Coordinates of C-alpha atoms and ligand atoms in Angstrom, one line a residue:
Chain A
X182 CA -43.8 29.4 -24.7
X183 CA -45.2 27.5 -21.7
X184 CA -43.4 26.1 -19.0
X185 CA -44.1 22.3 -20.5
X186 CA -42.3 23.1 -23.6
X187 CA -39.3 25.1 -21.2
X188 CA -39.1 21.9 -19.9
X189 CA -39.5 19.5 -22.8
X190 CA -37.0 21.3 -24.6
X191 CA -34.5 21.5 -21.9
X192 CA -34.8 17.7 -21.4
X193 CA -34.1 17.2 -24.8
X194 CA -31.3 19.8 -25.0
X195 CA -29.6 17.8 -21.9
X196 CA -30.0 14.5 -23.2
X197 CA -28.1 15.7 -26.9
X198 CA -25.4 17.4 -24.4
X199 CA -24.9 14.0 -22.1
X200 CA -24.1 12.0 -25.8
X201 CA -22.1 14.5 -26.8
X202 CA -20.0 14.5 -23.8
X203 CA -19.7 11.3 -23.7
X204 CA -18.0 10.9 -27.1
X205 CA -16.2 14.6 -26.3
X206 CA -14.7 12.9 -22.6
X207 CA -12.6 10.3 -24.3
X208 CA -11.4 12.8 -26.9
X209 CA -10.5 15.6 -24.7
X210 CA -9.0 13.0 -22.2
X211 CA -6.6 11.5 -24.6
X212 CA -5.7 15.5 -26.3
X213 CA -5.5 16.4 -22.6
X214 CA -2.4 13.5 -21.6
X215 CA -0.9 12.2 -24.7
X216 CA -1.9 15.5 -26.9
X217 CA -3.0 14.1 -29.9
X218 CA -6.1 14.9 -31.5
X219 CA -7.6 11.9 -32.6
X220 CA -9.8 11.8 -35.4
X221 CA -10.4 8.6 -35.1
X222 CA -12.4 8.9 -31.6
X223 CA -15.6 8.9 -33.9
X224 CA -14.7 5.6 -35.3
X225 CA -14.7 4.2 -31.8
X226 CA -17.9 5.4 -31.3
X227 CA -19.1 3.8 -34.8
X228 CA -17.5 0.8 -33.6
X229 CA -18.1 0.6 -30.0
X230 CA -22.2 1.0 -31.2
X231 CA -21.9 -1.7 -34.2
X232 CA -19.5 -4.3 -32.1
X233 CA -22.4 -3.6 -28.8
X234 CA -24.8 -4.6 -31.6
X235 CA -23.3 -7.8 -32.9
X236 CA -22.6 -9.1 -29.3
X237 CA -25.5 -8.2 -28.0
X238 CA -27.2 -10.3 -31.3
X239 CA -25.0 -13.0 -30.1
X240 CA -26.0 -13.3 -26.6
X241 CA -29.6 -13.6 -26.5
X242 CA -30.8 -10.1 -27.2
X243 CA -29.5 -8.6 -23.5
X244 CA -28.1 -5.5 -24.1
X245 CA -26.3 -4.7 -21.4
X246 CA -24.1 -7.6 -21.7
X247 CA -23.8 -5.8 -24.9
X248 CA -22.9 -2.4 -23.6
X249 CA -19.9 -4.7 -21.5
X250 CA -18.6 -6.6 -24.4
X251 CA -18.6 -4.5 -27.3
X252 CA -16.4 -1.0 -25.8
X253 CA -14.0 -3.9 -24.5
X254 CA -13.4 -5.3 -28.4
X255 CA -13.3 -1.6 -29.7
X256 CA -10.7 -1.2 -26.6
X257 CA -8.4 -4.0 -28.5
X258 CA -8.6 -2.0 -31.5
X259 CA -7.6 1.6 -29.7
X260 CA -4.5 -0.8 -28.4
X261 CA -3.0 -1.7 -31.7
X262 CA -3.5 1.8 -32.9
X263 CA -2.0 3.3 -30.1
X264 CA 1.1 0.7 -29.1
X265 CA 1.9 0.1 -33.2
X266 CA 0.8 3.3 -35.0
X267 CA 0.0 6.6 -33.0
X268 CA 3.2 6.0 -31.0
X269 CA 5.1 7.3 -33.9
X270 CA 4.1 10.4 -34.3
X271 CA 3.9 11.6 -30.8
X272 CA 7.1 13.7 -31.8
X273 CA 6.0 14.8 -34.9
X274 CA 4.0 17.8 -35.9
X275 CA 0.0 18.1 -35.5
X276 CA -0.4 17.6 -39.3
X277 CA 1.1 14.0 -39.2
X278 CA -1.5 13.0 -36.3
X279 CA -4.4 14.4 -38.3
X280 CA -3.1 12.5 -41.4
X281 CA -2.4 9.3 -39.2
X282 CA -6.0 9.2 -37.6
X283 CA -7.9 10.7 -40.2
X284 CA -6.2 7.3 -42.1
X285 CA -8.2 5.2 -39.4
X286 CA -11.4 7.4 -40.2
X287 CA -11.4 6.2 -43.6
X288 CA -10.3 2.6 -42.7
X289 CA -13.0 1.9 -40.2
X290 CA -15.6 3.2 -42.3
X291 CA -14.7 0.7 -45.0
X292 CA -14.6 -1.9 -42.6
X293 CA -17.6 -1.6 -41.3
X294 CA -19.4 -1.4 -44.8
X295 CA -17.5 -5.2 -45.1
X296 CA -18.4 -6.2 -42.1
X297 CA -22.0 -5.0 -41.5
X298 CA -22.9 -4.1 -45.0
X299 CA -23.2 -0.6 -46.3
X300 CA -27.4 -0.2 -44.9
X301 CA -28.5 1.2 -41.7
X302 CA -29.6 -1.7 -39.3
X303 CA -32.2 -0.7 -36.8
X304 CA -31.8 -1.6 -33.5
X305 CA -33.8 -3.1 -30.6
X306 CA -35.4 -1.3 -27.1
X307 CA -34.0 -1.6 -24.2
X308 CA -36.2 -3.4 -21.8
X309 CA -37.0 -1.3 -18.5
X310 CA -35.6 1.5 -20.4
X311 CA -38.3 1.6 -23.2
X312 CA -41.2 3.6 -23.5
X313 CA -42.1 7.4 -22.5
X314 CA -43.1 9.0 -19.2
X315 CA -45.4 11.4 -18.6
X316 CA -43.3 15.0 -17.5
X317 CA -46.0 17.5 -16.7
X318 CA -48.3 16.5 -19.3
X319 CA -46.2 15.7 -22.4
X320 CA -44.1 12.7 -23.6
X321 CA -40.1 12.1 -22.9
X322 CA -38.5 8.9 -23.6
X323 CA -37.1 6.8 -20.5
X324 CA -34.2 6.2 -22.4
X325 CA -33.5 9.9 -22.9
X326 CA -33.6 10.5 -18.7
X327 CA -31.2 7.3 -18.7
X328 CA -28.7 9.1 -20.7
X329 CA -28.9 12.5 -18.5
X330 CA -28.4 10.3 -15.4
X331 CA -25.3 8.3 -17.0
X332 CA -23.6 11.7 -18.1
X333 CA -22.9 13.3 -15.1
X334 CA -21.9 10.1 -13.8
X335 CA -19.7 9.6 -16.2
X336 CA -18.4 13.1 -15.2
X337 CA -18.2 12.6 -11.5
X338 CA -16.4 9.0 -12.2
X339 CA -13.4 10.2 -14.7
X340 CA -13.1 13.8 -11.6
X341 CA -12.8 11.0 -9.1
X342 CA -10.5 9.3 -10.9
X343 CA -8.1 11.8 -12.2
X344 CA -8.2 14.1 -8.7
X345 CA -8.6 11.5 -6.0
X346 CA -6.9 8.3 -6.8
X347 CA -3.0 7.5 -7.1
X348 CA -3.4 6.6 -11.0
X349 CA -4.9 10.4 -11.8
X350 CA -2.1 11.7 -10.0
X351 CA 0.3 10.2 -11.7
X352 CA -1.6 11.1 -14.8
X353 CA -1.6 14.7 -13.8
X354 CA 2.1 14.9 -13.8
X355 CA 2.4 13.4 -17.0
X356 CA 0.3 15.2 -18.9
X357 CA 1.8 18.1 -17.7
X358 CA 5.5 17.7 -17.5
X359 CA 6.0 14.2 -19.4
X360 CA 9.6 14.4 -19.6
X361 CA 9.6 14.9 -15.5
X362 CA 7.3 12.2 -14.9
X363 CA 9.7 10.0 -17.0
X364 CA 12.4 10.8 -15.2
X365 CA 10.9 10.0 -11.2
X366 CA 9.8 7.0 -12.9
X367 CA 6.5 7.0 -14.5
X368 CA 6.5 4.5 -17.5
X369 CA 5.0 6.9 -19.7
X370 CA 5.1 5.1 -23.3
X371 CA 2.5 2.1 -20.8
X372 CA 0.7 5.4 -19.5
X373 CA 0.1 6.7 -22.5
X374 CA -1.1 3.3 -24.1
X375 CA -3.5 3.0 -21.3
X376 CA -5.0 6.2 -21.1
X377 CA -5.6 6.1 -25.0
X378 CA -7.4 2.9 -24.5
X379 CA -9.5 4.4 -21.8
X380 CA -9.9 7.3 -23.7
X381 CA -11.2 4.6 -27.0
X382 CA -14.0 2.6 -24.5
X383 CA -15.3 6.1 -23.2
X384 CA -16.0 6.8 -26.7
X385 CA -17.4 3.0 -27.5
X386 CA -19.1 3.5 -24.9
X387 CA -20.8 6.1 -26.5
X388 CA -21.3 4.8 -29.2
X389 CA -23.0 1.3 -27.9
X390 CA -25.5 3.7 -25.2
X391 CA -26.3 5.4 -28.9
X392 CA -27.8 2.1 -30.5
X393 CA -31.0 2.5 -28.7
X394 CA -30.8 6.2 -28.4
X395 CA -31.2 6.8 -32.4
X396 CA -32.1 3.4 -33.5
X397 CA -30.2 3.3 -36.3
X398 CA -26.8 2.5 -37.0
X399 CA -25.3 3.7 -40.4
X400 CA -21.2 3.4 -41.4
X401 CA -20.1 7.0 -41.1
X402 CA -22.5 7.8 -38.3
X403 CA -19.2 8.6 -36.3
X404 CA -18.7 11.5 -38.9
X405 CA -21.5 13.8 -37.1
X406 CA -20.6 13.3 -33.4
X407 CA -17.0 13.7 -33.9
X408 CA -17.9 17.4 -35.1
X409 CA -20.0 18.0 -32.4
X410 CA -17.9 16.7 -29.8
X411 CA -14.4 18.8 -31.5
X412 CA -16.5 22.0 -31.0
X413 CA -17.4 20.8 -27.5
X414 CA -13.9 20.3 -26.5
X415 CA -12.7 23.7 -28.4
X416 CA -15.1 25.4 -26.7
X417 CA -14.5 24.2 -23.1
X418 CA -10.9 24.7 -23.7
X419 CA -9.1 21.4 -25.5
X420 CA -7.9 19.2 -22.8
X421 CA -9.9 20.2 -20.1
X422 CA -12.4 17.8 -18.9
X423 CA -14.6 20.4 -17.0
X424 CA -14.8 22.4 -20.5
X425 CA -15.9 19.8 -22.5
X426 CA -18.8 18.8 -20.0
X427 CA -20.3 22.2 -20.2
X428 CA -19.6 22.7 -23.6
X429 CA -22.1 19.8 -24.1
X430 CA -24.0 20.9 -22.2
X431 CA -24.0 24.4 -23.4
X432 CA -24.0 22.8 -27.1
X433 CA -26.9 20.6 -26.5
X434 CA -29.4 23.2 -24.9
X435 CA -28.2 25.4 -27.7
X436 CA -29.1 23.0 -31.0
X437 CA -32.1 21.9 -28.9
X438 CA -34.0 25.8 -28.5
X439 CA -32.5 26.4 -31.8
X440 CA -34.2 23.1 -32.9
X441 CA -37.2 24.9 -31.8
X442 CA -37.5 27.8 -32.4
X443 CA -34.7 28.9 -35.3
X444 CA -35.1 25.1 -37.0
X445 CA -33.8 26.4 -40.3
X446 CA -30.3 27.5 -38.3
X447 CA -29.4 23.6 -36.7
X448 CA -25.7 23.5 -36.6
X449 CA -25.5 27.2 -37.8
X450 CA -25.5 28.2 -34.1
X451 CA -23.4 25.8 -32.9
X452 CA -20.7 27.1 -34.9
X453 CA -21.6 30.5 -34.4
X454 CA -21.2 30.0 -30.7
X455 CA -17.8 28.6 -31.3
X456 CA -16.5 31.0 -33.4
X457 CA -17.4 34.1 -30.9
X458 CA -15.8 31.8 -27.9
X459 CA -12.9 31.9 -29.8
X460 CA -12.9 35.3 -30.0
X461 CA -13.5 36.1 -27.1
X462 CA -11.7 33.5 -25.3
X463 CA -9.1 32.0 -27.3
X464 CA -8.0 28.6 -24.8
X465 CA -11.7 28.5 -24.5
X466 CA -13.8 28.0 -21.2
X467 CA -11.1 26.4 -19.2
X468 CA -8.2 26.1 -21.4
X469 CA -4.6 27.5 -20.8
X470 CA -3.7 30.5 -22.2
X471 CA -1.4 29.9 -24.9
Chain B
X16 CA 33.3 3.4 -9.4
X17 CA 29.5 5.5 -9.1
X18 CA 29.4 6.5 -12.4
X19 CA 31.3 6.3 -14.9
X20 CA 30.7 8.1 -19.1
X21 CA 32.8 6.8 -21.9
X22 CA 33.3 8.1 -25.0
X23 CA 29.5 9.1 -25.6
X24 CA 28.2 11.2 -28.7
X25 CA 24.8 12.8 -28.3
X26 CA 22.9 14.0 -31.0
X27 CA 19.7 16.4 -30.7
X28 CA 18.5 15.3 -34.4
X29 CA 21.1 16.0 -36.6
X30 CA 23.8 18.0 -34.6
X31 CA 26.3 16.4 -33.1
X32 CA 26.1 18.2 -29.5
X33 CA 28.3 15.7 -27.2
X34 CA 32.0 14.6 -29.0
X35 CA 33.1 11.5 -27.2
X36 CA 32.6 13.1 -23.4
X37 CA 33.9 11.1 -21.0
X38 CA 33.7 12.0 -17.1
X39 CA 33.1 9.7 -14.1
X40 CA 32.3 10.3 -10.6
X41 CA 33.2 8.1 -7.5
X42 CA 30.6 7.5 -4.8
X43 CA 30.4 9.7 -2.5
X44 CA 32.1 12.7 -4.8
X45 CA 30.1 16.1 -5.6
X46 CA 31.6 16.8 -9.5
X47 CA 31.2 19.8 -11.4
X48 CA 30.6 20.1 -15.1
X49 CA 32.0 23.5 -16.0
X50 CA 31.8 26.0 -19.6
X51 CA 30.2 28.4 -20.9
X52 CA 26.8 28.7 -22.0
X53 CA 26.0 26.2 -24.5
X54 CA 28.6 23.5 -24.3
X55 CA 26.8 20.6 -23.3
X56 CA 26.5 20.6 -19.7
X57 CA 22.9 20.0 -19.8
X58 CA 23.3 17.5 -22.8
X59 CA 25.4 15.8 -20.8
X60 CA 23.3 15.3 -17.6
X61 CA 19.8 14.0 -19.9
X62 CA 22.5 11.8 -21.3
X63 CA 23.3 10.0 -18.4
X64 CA 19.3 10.8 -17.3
X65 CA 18.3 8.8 -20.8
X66 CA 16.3 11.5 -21.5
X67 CA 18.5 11.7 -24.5
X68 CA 20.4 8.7 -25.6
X69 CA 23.5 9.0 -26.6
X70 CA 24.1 7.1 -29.8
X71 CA 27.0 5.4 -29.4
X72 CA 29.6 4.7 -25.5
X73 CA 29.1 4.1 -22.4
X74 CA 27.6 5.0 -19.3
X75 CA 27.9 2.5 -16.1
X76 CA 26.0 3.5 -13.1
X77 CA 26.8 1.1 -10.2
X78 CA 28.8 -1.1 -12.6
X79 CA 26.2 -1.6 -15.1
X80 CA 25.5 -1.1 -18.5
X81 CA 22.9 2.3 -18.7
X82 CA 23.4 3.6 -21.9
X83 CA 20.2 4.1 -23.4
X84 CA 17.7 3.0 -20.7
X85 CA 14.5 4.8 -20.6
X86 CA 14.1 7.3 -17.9
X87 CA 12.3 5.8 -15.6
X88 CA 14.5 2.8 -15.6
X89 CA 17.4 5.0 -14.6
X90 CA 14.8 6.6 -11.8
X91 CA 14.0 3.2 -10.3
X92 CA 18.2 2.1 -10.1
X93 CA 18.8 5.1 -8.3
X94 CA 19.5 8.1 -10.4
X95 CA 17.4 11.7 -9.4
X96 CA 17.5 14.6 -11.5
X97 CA 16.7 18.0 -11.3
X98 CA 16.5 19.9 -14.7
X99 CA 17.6 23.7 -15.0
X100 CA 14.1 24.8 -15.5
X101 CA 12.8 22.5 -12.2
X102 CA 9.8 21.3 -14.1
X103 CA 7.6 21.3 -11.1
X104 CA 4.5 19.7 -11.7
X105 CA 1.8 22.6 -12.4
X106 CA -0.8 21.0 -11.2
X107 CA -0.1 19.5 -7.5
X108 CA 0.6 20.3 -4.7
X109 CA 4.4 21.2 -3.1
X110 CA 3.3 17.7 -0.7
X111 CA 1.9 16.0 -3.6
X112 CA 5.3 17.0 -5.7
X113 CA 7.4 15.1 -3.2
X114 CA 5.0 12.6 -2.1
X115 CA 4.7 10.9 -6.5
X116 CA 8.6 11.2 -6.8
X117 CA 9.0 8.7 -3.3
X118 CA 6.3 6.9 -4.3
X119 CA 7.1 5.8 -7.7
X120 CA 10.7 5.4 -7.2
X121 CA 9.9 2.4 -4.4
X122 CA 12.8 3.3 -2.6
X123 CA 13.1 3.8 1.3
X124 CA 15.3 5.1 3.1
X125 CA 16.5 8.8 4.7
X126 CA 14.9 10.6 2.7
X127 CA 10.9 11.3 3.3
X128 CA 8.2 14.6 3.7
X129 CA 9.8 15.2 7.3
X130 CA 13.0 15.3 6.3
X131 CA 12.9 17.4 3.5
X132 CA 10.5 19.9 4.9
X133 CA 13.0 20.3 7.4
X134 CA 15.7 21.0 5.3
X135 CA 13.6 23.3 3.6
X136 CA 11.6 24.6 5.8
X137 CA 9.5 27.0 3.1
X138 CA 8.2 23.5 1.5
X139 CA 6.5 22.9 4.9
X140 CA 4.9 26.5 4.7
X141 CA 3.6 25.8 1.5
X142 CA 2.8 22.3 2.2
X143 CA -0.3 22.8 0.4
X144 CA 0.4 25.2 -2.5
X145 CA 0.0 24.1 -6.1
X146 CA 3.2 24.2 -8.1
X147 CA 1.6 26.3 -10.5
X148 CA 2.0 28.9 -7.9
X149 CA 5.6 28.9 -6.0
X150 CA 8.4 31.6 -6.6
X151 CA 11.1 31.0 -8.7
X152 CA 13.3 29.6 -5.1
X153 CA 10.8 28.0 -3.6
X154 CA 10.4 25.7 -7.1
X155 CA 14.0 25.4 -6.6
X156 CA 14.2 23.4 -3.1
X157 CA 11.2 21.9 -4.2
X158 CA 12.6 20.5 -7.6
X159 CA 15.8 19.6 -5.0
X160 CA 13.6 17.8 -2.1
X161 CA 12.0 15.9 -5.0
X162 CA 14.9 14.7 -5.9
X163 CA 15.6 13.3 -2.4
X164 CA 12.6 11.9 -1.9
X165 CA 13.5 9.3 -4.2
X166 CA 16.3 8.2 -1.7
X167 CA 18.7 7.7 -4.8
X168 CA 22.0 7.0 -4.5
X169 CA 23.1 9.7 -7.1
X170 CA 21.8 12.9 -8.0
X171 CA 21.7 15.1 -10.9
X172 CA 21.7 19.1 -10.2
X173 CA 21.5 21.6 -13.3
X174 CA 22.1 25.0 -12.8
X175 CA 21.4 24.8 -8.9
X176 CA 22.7 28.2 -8.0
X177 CA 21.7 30.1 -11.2
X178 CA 19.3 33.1 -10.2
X179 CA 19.4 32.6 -6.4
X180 CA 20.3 35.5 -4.0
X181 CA 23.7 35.1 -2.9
X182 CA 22.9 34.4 0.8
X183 CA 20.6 31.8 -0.3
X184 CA 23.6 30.3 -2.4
X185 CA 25.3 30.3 0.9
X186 CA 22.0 28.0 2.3
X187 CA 22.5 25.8 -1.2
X188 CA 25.6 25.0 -0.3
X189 CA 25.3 23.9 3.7
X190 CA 22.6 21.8 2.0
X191 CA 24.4 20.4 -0.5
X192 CA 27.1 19.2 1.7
X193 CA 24.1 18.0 4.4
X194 CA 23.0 15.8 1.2
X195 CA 26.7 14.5 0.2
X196 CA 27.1 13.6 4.4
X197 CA 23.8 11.5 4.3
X198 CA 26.1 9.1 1.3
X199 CA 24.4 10.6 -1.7
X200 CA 26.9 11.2 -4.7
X201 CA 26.3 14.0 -6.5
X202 CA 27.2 15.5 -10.1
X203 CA 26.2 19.7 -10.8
X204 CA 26.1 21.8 -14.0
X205 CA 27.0 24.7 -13.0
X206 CA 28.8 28.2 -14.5
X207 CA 29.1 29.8 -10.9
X208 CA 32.6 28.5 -10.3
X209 CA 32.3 30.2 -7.1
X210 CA 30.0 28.1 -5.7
X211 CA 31.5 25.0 -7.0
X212 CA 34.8 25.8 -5.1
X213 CA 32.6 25.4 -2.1
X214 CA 30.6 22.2 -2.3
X215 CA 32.5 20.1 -5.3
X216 CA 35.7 18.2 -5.2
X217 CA 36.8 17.7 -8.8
X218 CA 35.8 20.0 -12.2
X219 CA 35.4 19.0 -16.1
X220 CA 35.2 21.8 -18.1
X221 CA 33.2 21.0 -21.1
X222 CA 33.8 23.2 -24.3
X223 CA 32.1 22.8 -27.7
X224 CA 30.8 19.6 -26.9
X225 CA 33.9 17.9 -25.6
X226 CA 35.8 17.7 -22.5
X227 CA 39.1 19.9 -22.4
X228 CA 39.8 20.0 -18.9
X229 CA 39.8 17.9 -15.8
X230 CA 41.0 18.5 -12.3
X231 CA 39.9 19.9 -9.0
X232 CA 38.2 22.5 -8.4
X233 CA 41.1 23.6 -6.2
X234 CA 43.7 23.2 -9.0
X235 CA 41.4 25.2 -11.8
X236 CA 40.0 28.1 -9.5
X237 CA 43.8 28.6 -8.9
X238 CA 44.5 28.2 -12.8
X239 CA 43.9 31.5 -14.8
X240 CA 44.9 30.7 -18.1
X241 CA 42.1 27.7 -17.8
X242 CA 39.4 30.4 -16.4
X243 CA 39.9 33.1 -18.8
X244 CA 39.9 30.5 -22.0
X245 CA 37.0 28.0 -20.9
X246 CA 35.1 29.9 -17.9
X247 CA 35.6 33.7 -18.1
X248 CA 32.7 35.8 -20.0
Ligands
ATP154 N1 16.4 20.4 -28.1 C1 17.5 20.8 -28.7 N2 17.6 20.7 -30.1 C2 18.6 21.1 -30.8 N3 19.8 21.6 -30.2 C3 19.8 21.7 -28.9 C4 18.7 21.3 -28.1 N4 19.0 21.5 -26.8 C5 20.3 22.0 -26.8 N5 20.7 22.2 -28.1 C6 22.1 22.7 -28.4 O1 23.0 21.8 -27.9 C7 24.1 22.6 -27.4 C8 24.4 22.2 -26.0 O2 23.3 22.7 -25.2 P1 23.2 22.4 -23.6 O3 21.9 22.8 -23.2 O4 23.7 21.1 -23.3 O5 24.3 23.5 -23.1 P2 24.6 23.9 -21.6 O6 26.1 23.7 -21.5 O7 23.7 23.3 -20.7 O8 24.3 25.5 -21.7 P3 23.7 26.5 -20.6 O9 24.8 26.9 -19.7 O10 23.2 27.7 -21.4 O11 22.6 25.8 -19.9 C9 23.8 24.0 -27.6 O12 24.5 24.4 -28.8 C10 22.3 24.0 -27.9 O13 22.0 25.0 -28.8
MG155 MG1 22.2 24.0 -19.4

């Protein structure tokens, strides 16, 4: 192997990670504060990508103005489910949570076979972001070197956020001790309802910086990232933020040399890897010891 | 009247833990619950906390109607607690502990870093310590400086003298009464009838769920019959 295809492959690798994480951020944010795992975060995705699509049809083909609006609708939709249904079952046991957002899994699929139809839709470029480079000799899509930009941003901006500002703090607390948070005076039913509509736009987010990314949408295609992002996050240690963005990153060099070399193995290794992290390391990368 | 518990029933699910408690406490008192292990003491304080409602009576704090209010609601009227396991929040500081419970309470007064630190002057030492990683008595002036921090007007304590050296249960108690002459009522669980004698001014002994006794502490440490059926192990 030359040091082009090193390259070309690690590009490639980093750029599956960054989406991952993305979608895996949002998930492992709201497991990490409100502790449920929430099935449903690939729906947001789905939904945050088709709803970026429709208002970006609607406003004259711009597509950042469709990156802005569309999370923001999906963000409505994480508010209902959160204030009226998830609410419910924060004292219940983790079966009734799966049940509850697995429920929404199902749901949004069908609703976005009524909505959109049940075809793939292709989607447009991005201008300035279109088109290849030329990295020591070979192809790699702009777009792609966009997304392993945005990533660690995304990264840097949620640290910031949760261990520099007076919100993350108070966040901190909460997720640790919630009863204690309650009782100095954190609101933590309004906390909890915002962080889990955070936690839904990361994951539109994601899901509307995918539409150019793999061109197509299709209902379900929330299905496949979810996965993905679960192992991240089970791997980097459920909850933790910093575990889930290696994880990704970890995952997404992984499927990408195994792409390459092992093609016949795809996924095989992913799970492979998480199954001898869990051996090894229970809580995973960063998680707590339980 | 401070506060003042009527007739409340507390369930955790489907047991009935609390049976019609009633107990008040005037401003500016320091009140014991007393019993034995298991008899409500604790039900009784996350009761008046609201971090379980009772499901029927009443509970006035400063002449109003608190029976039921969320936590936080009790937190921002001026109500501090500190629960028997401290709760110290893992994952900040011994400053940033103090620093959130001021904060969010949006109350001024006495009570702020400088203060406390010097009252406990270990919290200054380890000013920049995570929680995560402070000894079993330095969680325990820090769970009681958070509490002040909040400048409340009245105080919850569980178990504050439980597993403490007895020469630092001396310190508890000059600070306890250093609290009470800075106007801040306060109301202890405690089973260390000892150390209630020192710092409290009245006693209910709680047994089963209900309150059978009621008097000073004076009066009960003197009354034997009372210690060896409610107190004694
Ligand atoms: N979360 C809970 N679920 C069910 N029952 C509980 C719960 N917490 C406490 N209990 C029960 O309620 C009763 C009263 O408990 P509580 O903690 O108020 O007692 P206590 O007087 O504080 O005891 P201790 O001196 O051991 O702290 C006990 O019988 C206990 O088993
Ligand atoms: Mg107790």
């Amino acid at each position: 192997m030359n040091l082009e295809s090193l390259v070309h492959v690690c590009l490639a690798g980093l750029s599956t990670g960054m989406f991952i994480w993305l979608v895996a951020s949002g998930l492992t944010l709201i497991f990490g504060v409100l502790g449920v795992l929430n099935f449903a975060h690939g729906s947001f995705y789905m939904l945050g990508a088709y709803c970026a699509f429709t208002a970006l049809k609607l406003m004259g083909g711009n597509f950042w103005l469709g990156l802005l609006v569309g999370p923001l609708v999906v963000c409505a939709v994480g508010f209902v489910i959160e204030r009226f249904f998830l609410r419910h079952v924060y004292g219940l046991e983790l079966p009734y949570q799966l049940l509850l957002t697995f429920a929404f899994v199902l749901l949004f699929d069908n609703l976005v076979k009524i909505i959109w139809g049940a075809g793939s839709i292709g989607s447009p470029s991005v201008p300035g972001l279109s088109g290849s480079v030329n990295i020591l000799g070979r192809f790699f899509p702009v777009y792609n070197l966009f997304i392993i930009v945005v990533g660690p941003l995304v990264a840097l901006g949620l640290w910031a956020l949760i261990e520099k500002t007076w919100y993350g703090r108070i966040i901190r607390a909460a997720s640790t001790e919630r009863e204690m948070a309650a009782a100095i005076g954190v609101r933590v039913p309004a906390l909890f309802t915002g962080v889990f509509v955070f936690g839904t736009w990361l994951g539109a987010v994601g899901g509307a910086l995918a539409v150019p990314y793999i061109g197509l949408l299709t209902p379900g295609m929330g299905e496949a990232i979810i996965i993905e992002a679960f192992v991240v996050a089970v791997i980097g240690g459920l909850g933790s933020l910093k575990g889930a963005f290696l994880g990704a990153l970890v995952i997404g060099l992984l499927s990408s040399f195994g792409t390459r070399f092992l093609p016949a193995f795809d996924m095989f290794l992913t799970f492979i890897l998480m199954a001898a992290v869990l051996l090894w390391r229970p809580q995973g990368f960063f998680g707590k010891a339980v | 009247m401070m506060l003042q518990v009527e007739g409340i029933n507390t369930y955790y699910r489907k047991s009935h833990i609390l049976q019609d408690v009633s107990f008040s406490v005037e401003a500016g008192e320091v009140v014991a619950l007393l019993g034995r292990n298991g008899v409500g003491k604790t039900t009784s304080l996350r009761s008046v906390m609201g971090l379980t409602a009772p499901r029927n009576g009443s509970i006035r704090f400063q002449d109003r109607e608190v029976a039921g209010q969320a936590p936080y609601v009790m937190a921002k009227a001026g109500m501090a607690y500190m629960p028997d396991d401290l709760k110290i929040f893992p994952d900040l500081t011994c400053e940033e502990n103090l620093e959130i419970a001021r904060r969010l309470s949006g109350r001024d007064g006495y009570w702020n870093q400088g203060r406390v630190e010097e009252l406990f002057p270990v919290l200054g030492d380890r000013r920049k310590q995570l929680g995560i990683l402070l000894s079993g008595g330095e969680k325990k002036m820090l769970g009681m400086g958070r509490a002040l921090m909040a400048n409340p007007d009245m105080i919850l304590l569980d178990e504050p003298s439980e597993g403490l050296a007895p020469l630092v249960v001396d310190h508890l108690a000059a600070v306890i009464e250093a609290i009470r002459d800075k106007g801040i009522t306060l109301l202890l669980a405690d089973q260390n009838l000892k150390f209630c004698r020192r710092v409290c001014g009245r006693g209910y002994i709680l047994e089963k769920g209900r309150v059978v006794h009621a008097d000073t502490i004076a009066a009960i440490w003197d009354d034997e019959a009372v210690i060896k059926q409610y107190l004694a192990l």
